[in-house]
mmCIF file of C-alpha atoms in Angstrom:
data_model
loop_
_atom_site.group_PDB
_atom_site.id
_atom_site.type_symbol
_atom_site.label_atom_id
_atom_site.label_comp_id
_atom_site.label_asym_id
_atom_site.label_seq_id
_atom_site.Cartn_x
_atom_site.Cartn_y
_atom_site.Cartn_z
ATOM 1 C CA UNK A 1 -31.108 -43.416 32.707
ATOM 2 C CA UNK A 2 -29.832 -43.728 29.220
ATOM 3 C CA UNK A 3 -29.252 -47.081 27.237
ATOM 4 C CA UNK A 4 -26.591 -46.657 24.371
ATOM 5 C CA UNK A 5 -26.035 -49.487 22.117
ATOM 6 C CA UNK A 6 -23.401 -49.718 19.415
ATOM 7 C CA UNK A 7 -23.288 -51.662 15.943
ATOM 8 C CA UNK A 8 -21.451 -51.510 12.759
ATOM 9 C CA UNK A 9 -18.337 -52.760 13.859
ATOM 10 C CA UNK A 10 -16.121 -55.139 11.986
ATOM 11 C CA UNK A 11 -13.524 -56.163 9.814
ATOM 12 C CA UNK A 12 -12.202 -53.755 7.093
ATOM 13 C CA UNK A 13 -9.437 -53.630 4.929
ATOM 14 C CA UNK A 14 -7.016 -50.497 5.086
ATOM 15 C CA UNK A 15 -8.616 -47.940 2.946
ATOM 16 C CA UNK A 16 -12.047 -48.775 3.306
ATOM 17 C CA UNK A 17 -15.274 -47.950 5.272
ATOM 18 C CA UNK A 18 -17.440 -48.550 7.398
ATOM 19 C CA UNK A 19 -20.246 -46.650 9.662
ATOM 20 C CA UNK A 20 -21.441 -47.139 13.132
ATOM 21 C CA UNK A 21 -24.227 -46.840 14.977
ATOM 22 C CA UNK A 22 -25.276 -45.567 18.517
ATOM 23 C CA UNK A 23 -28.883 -45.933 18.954
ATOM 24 C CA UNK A 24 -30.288 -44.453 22.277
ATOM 25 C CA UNK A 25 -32.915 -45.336 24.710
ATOM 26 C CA UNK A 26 -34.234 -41.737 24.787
ATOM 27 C CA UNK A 27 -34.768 -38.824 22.918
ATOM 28 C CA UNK A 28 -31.635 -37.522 21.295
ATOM 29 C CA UNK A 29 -33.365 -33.779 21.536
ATOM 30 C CA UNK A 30 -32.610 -34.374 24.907
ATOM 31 C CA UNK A 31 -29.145 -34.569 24.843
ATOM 32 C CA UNK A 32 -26.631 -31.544 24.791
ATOM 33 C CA UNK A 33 -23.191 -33.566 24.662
ATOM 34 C CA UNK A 34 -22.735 -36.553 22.238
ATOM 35 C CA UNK A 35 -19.890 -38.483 20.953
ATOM 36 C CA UNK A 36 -17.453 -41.396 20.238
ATOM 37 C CA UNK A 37 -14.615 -42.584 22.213
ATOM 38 C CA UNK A 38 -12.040 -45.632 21.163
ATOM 39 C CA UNK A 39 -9.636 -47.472 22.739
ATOM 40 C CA UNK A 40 -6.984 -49.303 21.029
ATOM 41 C CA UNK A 41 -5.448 -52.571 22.982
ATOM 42 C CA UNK A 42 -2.779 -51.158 25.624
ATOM 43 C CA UNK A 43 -4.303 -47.316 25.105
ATOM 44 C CA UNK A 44 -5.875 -45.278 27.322
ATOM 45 C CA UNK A 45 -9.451 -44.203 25.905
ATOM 46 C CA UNK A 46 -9.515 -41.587 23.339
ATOM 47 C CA UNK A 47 -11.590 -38.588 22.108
ATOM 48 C CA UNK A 48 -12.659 -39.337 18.586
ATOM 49 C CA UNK A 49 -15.660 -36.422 17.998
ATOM 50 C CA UNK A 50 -17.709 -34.681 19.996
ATOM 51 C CA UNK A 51 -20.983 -33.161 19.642
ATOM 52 C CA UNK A 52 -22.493 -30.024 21.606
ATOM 53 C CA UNK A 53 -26.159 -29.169 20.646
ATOM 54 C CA UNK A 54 -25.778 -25.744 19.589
ATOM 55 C CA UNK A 55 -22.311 -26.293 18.542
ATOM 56 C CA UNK A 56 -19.642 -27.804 15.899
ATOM 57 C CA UNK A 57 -18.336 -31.183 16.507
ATOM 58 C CA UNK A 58 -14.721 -31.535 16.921
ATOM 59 C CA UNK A 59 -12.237 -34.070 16.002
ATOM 60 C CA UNK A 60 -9.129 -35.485 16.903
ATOM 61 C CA UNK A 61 -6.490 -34.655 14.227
ATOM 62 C CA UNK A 62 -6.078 -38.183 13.222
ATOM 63 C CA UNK A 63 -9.177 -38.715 11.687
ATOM 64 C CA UNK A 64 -9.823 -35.037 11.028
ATOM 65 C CA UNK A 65 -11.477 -35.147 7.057
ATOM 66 C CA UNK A 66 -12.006 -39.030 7.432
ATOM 67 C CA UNK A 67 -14.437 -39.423 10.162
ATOM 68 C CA UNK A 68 -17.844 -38.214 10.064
ATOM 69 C CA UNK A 69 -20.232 -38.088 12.919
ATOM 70 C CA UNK A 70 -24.094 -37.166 12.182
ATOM 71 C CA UNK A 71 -27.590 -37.327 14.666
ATOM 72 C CA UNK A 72 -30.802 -38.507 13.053
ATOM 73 C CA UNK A 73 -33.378 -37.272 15.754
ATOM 74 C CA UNK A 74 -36.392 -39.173 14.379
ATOM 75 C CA UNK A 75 -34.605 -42.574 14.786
ATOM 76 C CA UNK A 76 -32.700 -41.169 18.456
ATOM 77 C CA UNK A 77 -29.165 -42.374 16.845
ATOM 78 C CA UNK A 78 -25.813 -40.921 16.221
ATOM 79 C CA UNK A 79 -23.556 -42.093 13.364
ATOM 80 C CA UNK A 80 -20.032 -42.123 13.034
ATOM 81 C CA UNK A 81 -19.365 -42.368 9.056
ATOM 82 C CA UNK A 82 -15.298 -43.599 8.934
ATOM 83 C CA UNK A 83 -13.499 -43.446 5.698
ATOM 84 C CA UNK A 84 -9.788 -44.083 4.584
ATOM 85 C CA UNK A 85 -9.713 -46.460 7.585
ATOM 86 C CA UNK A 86 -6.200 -47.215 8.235
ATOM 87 C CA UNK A 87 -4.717 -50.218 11.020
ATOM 88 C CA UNK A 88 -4.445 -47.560 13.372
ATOM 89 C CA UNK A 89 -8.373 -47.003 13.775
ATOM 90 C CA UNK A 90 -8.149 -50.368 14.689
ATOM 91 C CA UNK A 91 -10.054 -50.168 18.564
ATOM 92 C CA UNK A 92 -13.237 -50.550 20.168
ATOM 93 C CA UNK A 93 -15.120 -47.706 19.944
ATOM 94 C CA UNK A 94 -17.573 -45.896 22.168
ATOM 95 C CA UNK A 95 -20.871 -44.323 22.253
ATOM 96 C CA UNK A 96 -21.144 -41.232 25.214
ATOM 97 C CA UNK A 97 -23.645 -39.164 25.837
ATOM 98 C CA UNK A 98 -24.004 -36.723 28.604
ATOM 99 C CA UNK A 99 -27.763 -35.835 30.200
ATOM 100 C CA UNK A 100 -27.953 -33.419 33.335
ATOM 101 C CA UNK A 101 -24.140 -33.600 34.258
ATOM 102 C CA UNK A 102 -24.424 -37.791 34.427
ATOM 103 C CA UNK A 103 -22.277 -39.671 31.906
ATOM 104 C CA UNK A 104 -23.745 -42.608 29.610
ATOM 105 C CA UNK A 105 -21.422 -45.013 27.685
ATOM 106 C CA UNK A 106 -22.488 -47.860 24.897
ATOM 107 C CA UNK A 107 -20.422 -51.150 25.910
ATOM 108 C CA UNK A 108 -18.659 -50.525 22.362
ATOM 109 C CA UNK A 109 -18.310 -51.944 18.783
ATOM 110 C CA UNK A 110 -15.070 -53.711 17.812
ATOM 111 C CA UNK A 111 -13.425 -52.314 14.363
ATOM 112 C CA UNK A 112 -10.389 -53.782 13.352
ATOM 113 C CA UNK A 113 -8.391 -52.371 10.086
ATOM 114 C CA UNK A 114 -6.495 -54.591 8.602
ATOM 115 C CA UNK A 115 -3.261 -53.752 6.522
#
């Protein structure tokens, strides 16, 4: 089993920043696939970077040279470093991880951009 918990979420103003969290119950050296998902009210869940151990992360284009995601193994947490925030960030957003072909979500941080 792996526990994912989010933080960092909030309010932000359009423009601005603001950098999340996803602290893990286990070791991160662990894990081969990590990321963060969002969901905007009415939207389906969305891609918003991936991490393969071994690999690059990808992006979606819309954030592509805004978003930032990062692993700090001694503290078993992922980061997800958002700049230029603009109102359509605005969602919750999701920690994943996956361990031995078994999906793990966080129960997500709320950002909201505001115009």
């Amino acid at each position: 089993q792996v526990q994912l918990v989010e933080s960092g979420g909030g309010l932000v103003q359009a423009g601005g920043s603001l950098r999340l969290s996803c602290a893990a119950s286990i070791s991160i050296s662990t894990i081969n696939v990590m990321g963060w998902y969002r969901q905007a009210p009415g939207k389906q869940r969305e891609l918003v970077a991936l991490w393969t151990r071994g690999g690059r992360t990808i992006y979606v284009d819309s954030v592509k040279g805004r978003f930032t995601s990062s692993t700090d193994s001694p503290k078993d947490t992922m980061y997800l470093q958002m700049n230029s925030l603009k109102p359509e960030d605005t969602a919750v957003y999701y920690c994943y991880a996956n361990l031995l072909s078994k999906d793990y979500w966080g129960k997500g941080t709320l950002v909201t951009v505001s115009s």
